[in-house]
Short mmCIF file of C-alpha atoms in Angstrom, two decimals:
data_model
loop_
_atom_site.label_atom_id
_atom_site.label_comp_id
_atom_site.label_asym_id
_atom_site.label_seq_id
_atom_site.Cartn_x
_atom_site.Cartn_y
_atom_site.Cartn_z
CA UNK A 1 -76.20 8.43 -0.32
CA UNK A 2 -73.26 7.70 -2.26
CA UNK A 3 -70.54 9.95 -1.41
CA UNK A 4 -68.48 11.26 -4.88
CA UNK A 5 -65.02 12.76 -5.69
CA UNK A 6 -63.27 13.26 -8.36
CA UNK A 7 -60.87 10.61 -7.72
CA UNK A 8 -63.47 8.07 -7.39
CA UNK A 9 -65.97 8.55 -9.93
CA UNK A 10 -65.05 7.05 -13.38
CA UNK A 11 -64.96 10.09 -15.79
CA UNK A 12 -63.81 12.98 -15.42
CA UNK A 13 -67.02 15.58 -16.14
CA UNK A 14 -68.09 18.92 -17.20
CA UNK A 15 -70.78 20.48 -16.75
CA UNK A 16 -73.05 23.47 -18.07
CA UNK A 17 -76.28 24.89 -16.39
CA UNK A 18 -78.51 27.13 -18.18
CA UNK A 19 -81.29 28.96 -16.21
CA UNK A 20 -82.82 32.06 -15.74
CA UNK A 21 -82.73 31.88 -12.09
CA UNK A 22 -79.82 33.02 -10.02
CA UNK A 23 -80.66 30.75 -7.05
CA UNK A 24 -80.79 27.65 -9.20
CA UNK A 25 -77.86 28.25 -10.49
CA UNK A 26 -75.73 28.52 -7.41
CA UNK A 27 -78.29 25.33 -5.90
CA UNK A 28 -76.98 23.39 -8.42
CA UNK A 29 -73.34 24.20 -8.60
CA UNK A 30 -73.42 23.62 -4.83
CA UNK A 31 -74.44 20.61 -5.63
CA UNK A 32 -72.12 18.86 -8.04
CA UNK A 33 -69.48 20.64 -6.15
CA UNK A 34 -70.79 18.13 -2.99
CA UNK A 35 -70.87 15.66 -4.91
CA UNK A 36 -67.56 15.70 -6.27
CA UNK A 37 -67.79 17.56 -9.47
CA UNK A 38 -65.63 20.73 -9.69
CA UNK A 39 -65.85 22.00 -13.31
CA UNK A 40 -69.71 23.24 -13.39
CA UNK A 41 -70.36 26.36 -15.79
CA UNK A 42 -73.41 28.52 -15.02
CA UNK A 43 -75.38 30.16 -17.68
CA UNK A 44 -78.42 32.63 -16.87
CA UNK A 45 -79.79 32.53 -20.33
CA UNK A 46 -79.39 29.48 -23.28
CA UNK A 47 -77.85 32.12 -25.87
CA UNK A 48 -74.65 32.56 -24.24
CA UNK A 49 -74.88 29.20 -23.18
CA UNK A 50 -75.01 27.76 -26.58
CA UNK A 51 -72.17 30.76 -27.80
CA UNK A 52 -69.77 28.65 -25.53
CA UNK A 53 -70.46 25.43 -26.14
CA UNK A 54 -70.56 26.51 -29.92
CA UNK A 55 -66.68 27.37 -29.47
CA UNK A 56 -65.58 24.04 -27.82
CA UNK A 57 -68.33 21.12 -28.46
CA UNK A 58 -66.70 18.61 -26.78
CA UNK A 59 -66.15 20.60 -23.62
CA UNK A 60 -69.14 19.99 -21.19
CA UNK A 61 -69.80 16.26 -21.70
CA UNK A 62 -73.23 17.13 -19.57
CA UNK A 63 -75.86 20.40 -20.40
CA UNK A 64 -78.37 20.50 -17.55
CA UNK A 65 -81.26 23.46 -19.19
CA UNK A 66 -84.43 24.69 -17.96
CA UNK A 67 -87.28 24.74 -20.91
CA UNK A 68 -89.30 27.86 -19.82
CA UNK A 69 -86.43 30.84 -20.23
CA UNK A 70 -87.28 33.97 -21.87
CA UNK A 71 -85.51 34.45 -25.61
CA UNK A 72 -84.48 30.67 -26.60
CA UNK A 73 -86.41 28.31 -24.48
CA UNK A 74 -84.96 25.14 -23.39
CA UNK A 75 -86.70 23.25 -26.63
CA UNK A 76 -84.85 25.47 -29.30
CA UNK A 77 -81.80 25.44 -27.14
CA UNK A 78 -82.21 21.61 -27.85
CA UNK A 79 -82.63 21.65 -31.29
CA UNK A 80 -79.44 24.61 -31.65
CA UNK A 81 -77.38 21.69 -29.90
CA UNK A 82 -78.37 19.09 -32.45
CA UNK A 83 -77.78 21.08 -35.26
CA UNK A 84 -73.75 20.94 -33.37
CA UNK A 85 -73.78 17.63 -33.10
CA UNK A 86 -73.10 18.12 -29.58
CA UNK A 87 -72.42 14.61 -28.38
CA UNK A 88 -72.88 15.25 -24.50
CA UNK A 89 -75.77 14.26 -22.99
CA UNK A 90 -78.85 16.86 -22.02
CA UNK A 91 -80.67 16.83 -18.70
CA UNK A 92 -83.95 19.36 -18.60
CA UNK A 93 -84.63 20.82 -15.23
CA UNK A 94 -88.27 21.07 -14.77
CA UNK A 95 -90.90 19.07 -13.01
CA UNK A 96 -92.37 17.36 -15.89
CA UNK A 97 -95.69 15.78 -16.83
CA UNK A 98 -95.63 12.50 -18.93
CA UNK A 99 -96.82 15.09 -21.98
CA UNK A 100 -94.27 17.09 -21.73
CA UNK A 101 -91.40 14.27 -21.17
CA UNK A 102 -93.02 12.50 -24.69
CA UNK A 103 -92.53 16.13 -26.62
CA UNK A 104 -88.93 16.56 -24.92
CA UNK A 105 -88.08 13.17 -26.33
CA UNK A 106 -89.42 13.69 -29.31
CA UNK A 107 -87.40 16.54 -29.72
CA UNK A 108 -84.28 15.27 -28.26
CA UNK A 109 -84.46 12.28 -30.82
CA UNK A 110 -85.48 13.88 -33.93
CA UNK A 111 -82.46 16.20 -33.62
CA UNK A 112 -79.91 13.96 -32.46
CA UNK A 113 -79.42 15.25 -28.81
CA UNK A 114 -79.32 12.23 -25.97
CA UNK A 115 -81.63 13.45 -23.26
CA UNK A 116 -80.50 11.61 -20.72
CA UNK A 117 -83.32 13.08 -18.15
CA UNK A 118 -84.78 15.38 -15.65
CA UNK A 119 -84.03 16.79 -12.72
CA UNK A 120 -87.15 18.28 -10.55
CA UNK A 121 -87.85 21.90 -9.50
CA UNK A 122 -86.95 21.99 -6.31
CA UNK A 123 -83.46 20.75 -6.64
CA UNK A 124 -81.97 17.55 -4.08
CA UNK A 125 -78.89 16.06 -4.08
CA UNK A 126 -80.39 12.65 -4.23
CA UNK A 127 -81.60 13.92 -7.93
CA UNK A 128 -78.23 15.02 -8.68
CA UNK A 129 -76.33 11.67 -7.57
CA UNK A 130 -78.95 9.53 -9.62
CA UNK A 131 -77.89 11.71 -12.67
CA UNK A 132 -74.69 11.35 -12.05
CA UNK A 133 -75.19 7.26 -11.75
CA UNK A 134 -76.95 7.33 -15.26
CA UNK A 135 -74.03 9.47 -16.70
CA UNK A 136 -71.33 7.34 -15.33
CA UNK A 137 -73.49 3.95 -16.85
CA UNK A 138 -73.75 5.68 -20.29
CA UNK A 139 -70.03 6.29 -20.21
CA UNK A 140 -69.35 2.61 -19.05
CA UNK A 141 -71.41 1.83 -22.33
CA UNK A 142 -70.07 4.06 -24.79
CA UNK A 143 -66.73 3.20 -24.04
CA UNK A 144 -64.58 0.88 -26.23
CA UNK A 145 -62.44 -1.47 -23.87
CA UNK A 146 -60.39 -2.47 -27.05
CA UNK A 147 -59.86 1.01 -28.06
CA UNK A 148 -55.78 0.06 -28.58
CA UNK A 149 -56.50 -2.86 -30.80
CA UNK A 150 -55.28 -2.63 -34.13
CA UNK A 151 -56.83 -3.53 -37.85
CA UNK A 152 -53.63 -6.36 -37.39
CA UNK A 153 -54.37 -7.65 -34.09
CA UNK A 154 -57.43 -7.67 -34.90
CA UNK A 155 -57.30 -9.68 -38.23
CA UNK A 156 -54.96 -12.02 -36.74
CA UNK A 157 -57.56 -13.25 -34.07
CA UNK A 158 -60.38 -13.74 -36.89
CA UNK A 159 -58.05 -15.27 -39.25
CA UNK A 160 -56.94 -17.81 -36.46
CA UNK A 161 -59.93 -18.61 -35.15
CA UNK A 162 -59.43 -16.73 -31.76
CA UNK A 163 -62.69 -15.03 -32.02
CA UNK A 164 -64.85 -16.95 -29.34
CA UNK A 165 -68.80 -16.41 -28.32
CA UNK A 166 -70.12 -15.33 -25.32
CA UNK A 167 -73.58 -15.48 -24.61
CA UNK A 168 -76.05 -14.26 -22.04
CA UNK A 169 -79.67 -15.39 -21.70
CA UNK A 170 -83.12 -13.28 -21.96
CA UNK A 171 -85.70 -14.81 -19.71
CA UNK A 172 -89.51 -13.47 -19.07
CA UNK A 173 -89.58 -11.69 -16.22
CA UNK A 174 -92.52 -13.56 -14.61
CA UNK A 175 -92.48 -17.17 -15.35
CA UNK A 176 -88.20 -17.28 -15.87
CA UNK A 177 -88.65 -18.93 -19.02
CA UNK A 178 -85.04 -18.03 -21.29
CA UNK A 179 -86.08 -17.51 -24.89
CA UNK A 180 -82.70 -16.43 -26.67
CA UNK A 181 -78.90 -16.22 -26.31
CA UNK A 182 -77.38 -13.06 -27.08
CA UNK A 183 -74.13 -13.97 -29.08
CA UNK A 184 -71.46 -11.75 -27.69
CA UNK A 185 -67.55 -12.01 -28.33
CA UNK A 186 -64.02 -12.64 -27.04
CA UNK A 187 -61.25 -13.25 -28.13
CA UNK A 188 -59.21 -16.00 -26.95
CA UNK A 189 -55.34 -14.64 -25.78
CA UNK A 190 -52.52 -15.77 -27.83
CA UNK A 191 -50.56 -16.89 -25.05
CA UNK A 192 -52.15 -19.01 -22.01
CA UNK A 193 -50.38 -16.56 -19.50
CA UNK A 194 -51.57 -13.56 -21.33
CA UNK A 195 -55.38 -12.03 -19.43
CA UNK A 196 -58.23 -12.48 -22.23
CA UNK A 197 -59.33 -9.23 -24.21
CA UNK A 198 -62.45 -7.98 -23.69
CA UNK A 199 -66.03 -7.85 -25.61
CA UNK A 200 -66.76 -4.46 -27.74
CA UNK A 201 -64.19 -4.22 -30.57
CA UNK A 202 -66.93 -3.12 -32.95
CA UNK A 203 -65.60 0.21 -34.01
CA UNK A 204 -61.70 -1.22 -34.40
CA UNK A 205 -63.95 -3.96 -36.93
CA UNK A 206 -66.10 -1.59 -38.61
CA UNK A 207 -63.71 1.11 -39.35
CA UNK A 208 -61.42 -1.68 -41.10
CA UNK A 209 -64.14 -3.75 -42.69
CA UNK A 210 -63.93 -6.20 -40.82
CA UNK A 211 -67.46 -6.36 -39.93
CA UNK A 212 -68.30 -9.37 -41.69
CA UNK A 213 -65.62 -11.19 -41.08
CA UNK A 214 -65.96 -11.33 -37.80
CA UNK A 215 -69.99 -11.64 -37.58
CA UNK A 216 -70.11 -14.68 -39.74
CA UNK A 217 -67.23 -16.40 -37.24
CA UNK A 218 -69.15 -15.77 -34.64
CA UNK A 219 -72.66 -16.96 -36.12
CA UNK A 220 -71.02 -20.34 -37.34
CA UNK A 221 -69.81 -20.96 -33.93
CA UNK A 222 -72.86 -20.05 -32.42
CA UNK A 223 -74.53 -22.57 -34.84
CA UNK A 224 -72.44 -25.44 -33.78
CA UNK A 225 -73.47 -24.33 -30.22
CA UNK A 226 -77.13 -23.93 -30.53
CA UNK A 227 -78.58 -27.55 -30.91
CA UNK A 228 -76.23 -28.26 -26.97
CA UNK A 229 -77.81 -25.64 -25.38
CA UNK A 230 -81.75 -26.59 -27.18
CA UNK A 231 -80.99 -30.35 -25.92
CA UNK A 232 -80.11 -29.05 -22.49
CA UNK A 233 -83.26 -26.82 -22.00
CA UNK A 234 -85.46 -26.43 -25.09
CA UNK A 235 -85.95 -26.38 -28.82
CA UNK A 236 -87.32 -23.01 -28.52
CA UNK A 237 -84.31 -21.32 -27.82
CA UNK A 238 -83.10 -19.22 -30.11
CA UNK A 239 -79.80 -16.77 -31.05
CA UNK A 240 -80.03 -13.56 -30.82
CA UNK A 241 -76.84 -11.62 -33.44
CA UNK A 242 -76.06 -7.71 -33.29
CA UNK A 243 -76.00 -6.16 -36.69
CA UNK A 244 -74.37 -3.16 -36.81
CA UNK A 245 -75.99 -0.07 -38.98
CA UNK A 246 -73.49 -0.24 -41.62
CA UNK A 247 -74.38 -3.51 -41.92
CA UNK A 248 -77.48 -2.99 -42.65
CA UNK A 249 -76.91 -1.12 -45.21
CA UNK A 250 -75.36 -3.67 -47.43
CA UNK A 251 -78.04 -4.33 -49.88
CA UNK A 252 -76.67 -8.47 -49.92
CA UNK A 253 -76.75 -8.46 -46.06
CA UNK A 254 -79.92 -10.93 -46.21
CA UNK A 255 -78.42 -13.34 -48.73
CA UNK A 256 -75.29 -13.97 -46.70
CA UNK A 257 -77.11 -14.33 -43.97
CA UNK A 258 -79.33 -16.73 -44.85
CA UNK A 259 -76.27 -18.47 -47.05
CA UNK A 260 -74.57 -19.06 -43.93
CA UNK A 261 -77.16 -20.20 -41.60
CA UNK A 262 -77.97 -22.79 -44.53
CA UNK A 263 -74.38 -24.06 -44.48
CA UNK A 264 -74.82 -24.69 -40.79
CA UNK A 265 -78.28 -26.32 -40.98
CA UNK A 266 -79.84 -23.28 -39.62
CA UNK A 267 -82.69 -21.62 -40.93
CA UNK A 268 -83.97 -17.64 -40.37
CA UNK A 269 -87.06 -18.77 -38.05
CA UNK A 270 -83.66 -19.91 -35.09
CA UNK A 271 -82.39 -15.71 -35.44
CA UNK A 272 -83.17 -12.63 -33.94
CA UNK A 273 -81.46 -9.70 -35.59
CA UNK A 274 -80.72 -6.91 -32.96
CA UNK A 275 -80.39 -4.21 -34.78
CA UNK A 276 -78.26 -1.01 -33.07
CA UNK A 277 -78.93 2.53 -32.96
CA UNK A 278 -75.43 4.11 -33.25
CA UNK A 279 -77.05 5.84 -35.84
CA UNK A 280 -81.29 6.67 -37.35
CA UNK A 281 -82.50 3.52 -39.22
CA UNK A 282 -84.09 5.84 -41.88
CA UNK A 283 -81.31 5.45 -45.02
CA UNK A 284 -83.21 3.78 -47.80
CA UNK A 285 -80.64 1.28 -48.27
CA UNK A 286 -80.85 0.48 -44.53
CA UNK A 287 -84.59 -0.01 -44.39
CA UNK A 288 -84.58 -2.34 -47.47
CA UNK A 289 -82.20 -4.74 -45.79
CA UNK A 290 -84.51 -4.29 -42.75
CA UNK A 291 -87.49 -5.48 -44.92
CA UNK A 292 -85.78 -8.26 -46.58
CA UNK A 293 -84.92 -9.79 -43.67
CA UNK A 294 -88.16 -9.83 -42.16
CA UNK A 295 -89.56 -11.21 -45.69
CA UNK A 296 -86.91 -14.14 -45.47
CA UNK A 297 -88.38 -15.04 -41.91
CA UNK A 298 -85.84 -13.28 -39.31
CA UNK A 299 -86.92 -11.78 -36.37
CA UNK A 300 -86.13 -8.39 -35.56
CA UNK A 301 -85.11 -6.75 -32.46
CA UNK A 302 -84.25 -2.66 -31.66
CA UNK A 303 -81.62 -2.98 -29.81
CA UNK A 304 -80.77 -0.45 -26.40
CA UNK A 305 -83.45 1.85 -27.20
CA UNK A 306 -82.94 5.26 -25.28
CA UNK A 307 -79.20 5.45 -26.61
CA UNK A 308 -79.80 6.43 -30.08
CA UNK A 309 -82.33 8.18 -32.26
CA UNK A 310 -84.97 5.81 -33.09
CA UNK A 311 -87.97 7.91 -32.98
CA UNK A 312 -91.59 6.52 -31.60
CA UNK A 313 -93.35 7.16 -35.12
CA UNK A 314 -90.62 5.33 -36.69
CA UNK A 315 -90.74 2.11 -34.20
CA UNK A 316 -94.68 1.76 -35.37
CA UNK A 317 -93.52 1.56 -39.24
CA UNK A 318 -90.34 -0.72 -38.73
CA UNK A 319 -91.34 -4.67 -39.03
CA UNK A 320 -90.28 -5.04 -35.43
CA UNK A 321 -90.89 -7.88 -33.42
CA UNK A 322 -89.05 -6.63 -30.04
CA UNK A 323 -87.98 -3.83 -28.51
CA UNK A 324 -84.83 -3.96 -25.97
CA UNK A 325 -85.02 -0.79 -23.53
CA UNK A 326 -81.53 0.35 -23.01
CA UNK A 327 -79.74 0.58 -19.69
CA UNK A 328 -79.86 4.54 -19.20
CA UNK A 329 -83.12 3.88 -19.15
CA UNK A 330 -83.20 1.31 -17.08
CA UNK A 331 -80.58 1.55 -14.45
CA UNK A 332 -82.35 3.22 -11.17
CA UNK A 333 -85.74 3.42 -12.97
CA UNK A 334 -87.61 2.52 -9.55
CA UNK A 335 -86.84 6.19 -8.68
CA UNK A 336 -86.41 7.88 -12.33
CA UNK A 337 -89.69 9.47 -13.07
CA UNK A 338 -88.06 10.64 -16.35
CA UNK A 339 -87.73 6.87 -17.54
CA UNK A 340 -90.63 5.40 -16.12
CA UNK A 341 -93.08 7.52 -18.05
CA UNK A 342 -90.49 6.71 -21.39
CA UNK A 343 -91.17 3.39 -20.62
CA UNK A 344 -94.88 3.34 -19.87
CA UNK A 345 -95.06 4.86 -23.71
CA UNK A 346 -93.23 2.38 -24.86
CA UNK A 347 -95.48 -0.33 -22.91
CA UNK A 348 -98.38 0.86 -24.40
CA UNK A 349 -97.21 0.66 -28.13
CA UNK A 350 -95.58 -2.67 -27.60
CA UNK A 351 -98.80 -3.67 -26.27
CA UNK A 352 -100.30 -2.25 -29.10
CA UNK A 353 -98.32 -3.65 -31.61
CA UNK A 354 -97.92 -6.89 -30.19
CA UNK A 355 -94.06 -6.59 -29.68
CA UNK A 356 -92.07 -7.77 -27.11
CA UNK A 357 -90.44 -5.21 -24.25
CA UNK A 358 -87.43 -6.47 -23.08
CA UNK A 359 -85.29 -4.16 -20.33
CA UNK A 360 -80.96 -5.03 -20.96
CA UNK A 361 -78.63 -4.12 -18.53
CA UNK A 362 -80.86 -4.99 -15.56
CA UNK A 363 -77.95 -4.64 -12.51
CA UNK A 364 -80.39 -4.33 -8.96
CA UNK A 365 -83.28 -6.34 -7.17
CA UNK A 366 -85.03 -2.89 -7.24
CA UNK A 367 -84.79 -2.62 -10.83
CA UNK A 368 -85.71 -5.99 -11.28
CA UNK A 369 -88.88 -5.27 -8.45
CA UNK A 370 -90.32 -2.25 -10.14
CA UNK A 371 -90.44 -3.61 -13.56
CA UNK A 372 -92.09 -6.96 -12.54
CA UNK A 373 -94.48 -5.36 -10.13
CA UNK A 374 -95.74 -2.99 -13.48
CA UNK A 375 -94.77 -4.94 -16.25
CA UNK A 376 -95.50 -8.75 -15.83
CA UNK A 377 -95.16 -9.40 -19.32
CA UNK A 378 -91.67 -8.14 -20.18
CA UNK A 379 -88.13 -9.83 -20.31
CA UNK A 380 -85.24 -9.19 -18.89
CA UNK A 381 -81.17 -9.42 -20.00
CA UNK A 382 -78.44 -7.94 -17.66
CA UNK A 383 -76.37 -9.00 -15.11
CA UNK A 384 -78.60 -9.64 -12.16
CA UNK A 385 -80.07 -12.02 -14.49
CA UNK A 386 -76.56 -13.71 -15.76
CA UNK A 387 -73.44 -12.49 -17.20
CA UNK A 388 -72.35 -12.82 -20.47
CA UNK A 389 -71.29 -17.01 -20.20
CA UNK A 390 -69.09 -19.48 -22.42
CA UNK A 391 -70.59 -22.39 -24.14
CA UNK A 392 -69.63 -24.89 -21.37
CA UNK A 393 -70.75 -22.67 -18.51
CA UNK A 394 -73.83 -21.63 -20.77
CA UNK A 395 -74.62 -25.41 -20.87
CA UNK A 396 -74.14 -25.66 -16.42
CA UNK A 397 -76.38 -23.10 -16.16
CA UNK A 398 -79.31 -23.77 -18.38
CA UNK A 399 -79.19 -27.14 -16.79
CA UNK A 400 -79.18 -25.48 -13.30
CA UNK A 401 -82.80 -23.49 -14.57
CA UNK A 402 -84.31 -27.13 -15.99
CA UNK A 403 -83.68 -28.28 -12.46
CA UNK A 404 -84.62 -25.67 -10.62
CA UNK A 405 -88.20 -25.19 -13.02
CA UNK A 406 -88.73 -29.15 -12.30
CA UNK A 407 -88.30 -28.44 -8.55
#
C-alpha cells in the first residue's frame, strides 16, 4: 500500500460524500483522512449535498455518492450535477453489476458528469488509494504544462520553425507489430542552454487561433519523416494527427487537409485522424467534417475515450475505424472492476463493428498482463510500450524491433 500525505500527493483535493448511512460516512472520511486527504465533506442525503456544491462548483474537485438514497437518488443527483457543469469527477459507491455500471455511464455521459468509478460496499482502503491513483492520473492529464505560454511565445516558435514532432508508436498487443506514429509536439528552446518546453500547448493555440498553424507544421514535418521511418520498418506504417473539436468544426477542414498532404506527396489512405473528446461530437458542423473526411479516405480514430462525453449509441453511428480507451480507464484496470466491465462493452461493439480497441497510456506490466491475457486482439500506446521519441531516436528504435522480430 502506498502511503499518502498531503505533501506528497500531486493535487491538492476535496472531497464530498453523500450517503444515507452514518457509518459510511465516518468509514470513509477515516479513510481519506489515512490516506492523506484532510478536506472530506460528509453529506447524509444528495439534496443538501448538491445545495453546497451548487454555491461553490469548483470546490470539491471529487463527489463520491451512493445511488440508492431516499428523496434524490444517486442517478438524479448525477444528472442535477451536469446540469452545473460541475467539472469534478463522480465516484458511485455501490457494489455494481456490469448493468448497472452501463446505465451509470450512460448517465454520467449524456449529462456531462466524468464518472470516474466505483467504490464497493464494504469500504477498504485499498479501494480508496486506487481512486485516489485514477484521480491523481486524470489530473496529470488535464493539466496544461505550458499553461504560462503566451499567444507571442507561442507564434514566435511556429513562425520560426521551432515547432518539432514527437512521436510514439502503437503496436498490437500480441504479435508487437507497430502500425502508426502518433505525431506529438515540442518545441525546440530558443537558446541551447535554455531546458526544452513541453508537449500540450493546445489550449494556449486554440484560444488564439493558432490551431492550424501549428497542425499543418507539424503534419509537413511529419511527412518529410514518414517515408525514414516506412524504409526502416515497413510501408504500412502510418501517422496518426490529433484534431482538436474546434477543428472539426471548420467546414474546409478536409480540403486543407488533403491540400497539404498532396503538397507533401501524401495521400489520406497514410492518416489517421484522432479525433478528441474535450467536448460531444454531435454539432452538425462537426459531424459533416467527420463524414467528409472519411469520404476522402482518412481513417478515423476516438481518441482517450472515458475522458469526455462520447456516448456508446453515438460511437455505433460515427464512421469510426478505432477506438483509443483512455488512461483513467486504463491505469490499474487489472483491479478496477468499474473499468473492466466499461471495457468489456466496448470489446464487444468493437468486435461488432469491426473497429480497432486500442488502450493509451499503458504505464505497468500488470496493465499490460490483464489486457493481453483478455484481449489478444487489441493495441497498445503508453509508456511501458515507448515514450513519446524524436525522429532520429524514432528511427534507432524501429530498427531495434526489425531486429529483434528477425531474431
Amino acid at each position: 500500500m502506498t502511503t499518502y500525505t498531503q505533501a506528497n500527493l500531486q493535487h491538492k483535493h476535496r472531497v464530498a460524500i453523500v450517503d444515507d448511512s452514518p457509518a459510511i460516512l465516518v468509514v470513509l472520511r477515516a479513510v481519506f483522512n489515512e490516506l492523506g486527504i484532510e478536506e472530506v465533506s460528509t453529506f447524509d442525503d444528495a439534496e443538501s449535498a448538491y445545495a453546497a456544491i451548487e454555491k461553490a462548483p469548483s470546490l470539491y474537485d471529487i463527489v463520491l455518492t451512493d445511488l440508492n438514497m431516499p428523496g434524490m437518488d444517486g442517478m438524479a443527483f448525477m444528472r442535477k450535477l451536469g446540469e452545473l457543469k460541475y467539472g469534478g469527477a463522480v465516484v458511485i459507491v455501490s457494489e455494481m453489476h456490469p448493468e448497472i455500471i452501463a446505465l451509470a455511464a450512460r448517465v454520467a455521459r449524456q449529462h456531462q458528469v466524468h464518472l470516474l468509478g466505483n467504490i464497493e460496499k464494504p469500504v477498504h482502503l485499498h479501494y480508496v488509494e486506487h481512486l485516489i491513483q485514477k484521480l491523481e492520473c486524470l489530473h496529470a492529464s488535464s493539466r496544461d504544462p505550458l499553461r504560462n505560454v503566451s499567444e507571442i511565445a507561442l507564434l514566435d516558435a511556429i513562425s520560426h520553425s521551432r515547432v518539432l514532432p514527437l512521436y510514439q508508436p502503437k503496436r498490437h498487443i500480441s504479435n508487437g507489430k507497430v502500425v502508426s506514429l502518433e505525431v506529438m509536439s515540442r518545441i525546440l528552446p530558443r537558446y541551447q542552454d535554455s531546458d526544452s518546453m513541453a508537449e500540450c500547448f493546445v489550449d494556449v493555440a486554440r484560444d488564439n487561433e493558432l490551431l492550424n498553424l501549428l497542425t499543418f507544421q507539424l503534419i509537413e514535418k511529419a511527412a518529410k519523416d514518414l517515408s525514414s521511418f516506412r524504409h526502416a520498418y515497413g510501408s504500412h506504417l502510418k501517422l496518426a494527427i490529433n484534431l482538436h473539436p474546434c477543428q472539426l468544426a471548420d467546414l474546409s477542414c478536409p480540403d486543407k487537409l488533403a491540400l497539404i498532404l498532396s503538397l507533401n506527396q501524401l495521400a489520406p489512405a497514410d492518416i489517421l485522424i484522432e479525433m478528441t473528446e474535450h467536448q460531444p461530437l454531435n454539432d452538425k458542423h462537426i459531424l459533416e467534417t467527420i463524414s467528409r473526411l472519411k469520404m476522402r479516405g482518412f481513417e478515423l480514430s476516438l481518441d482517450d475515450f472515458g475522458s469526455g462525453f462520447t456516448e456508446e449509441e453515438q460511437l455505433r453511428s460515427l464512421p469510426l475505424d478505432e477506438i483509443k480507451v483512455g488512461q483513467p480507464l486504463i491505469s490499474h484496470i487489472e483491479r478496477d472492476n468499474f473499468a473492466q466491465q466499461i471495457v468489456y462493452r466496448l470489446d464487444d461493439l468493437a468486435t461488432d463493428r469491426k473497429l480497432r480497441l486500442c488502450a493509451v497510456g499503458l504505464s505497468s506490466t500488470q496493465e499490460l498482463d490483464y489486457l493481453a491475457q483478455r484481449f489478444p486482439h487489441m493495441y497498445v500506446q503508453g509508456p511501458l510500450v515507448c515514450k513519446p521519441l524524436s525522429r532520429e531516436d524514432l528511427l534507432v528504435w524501429l530498427e531495434q524491433q526489425t531486429t529483434q522480430a528477425s531474431n
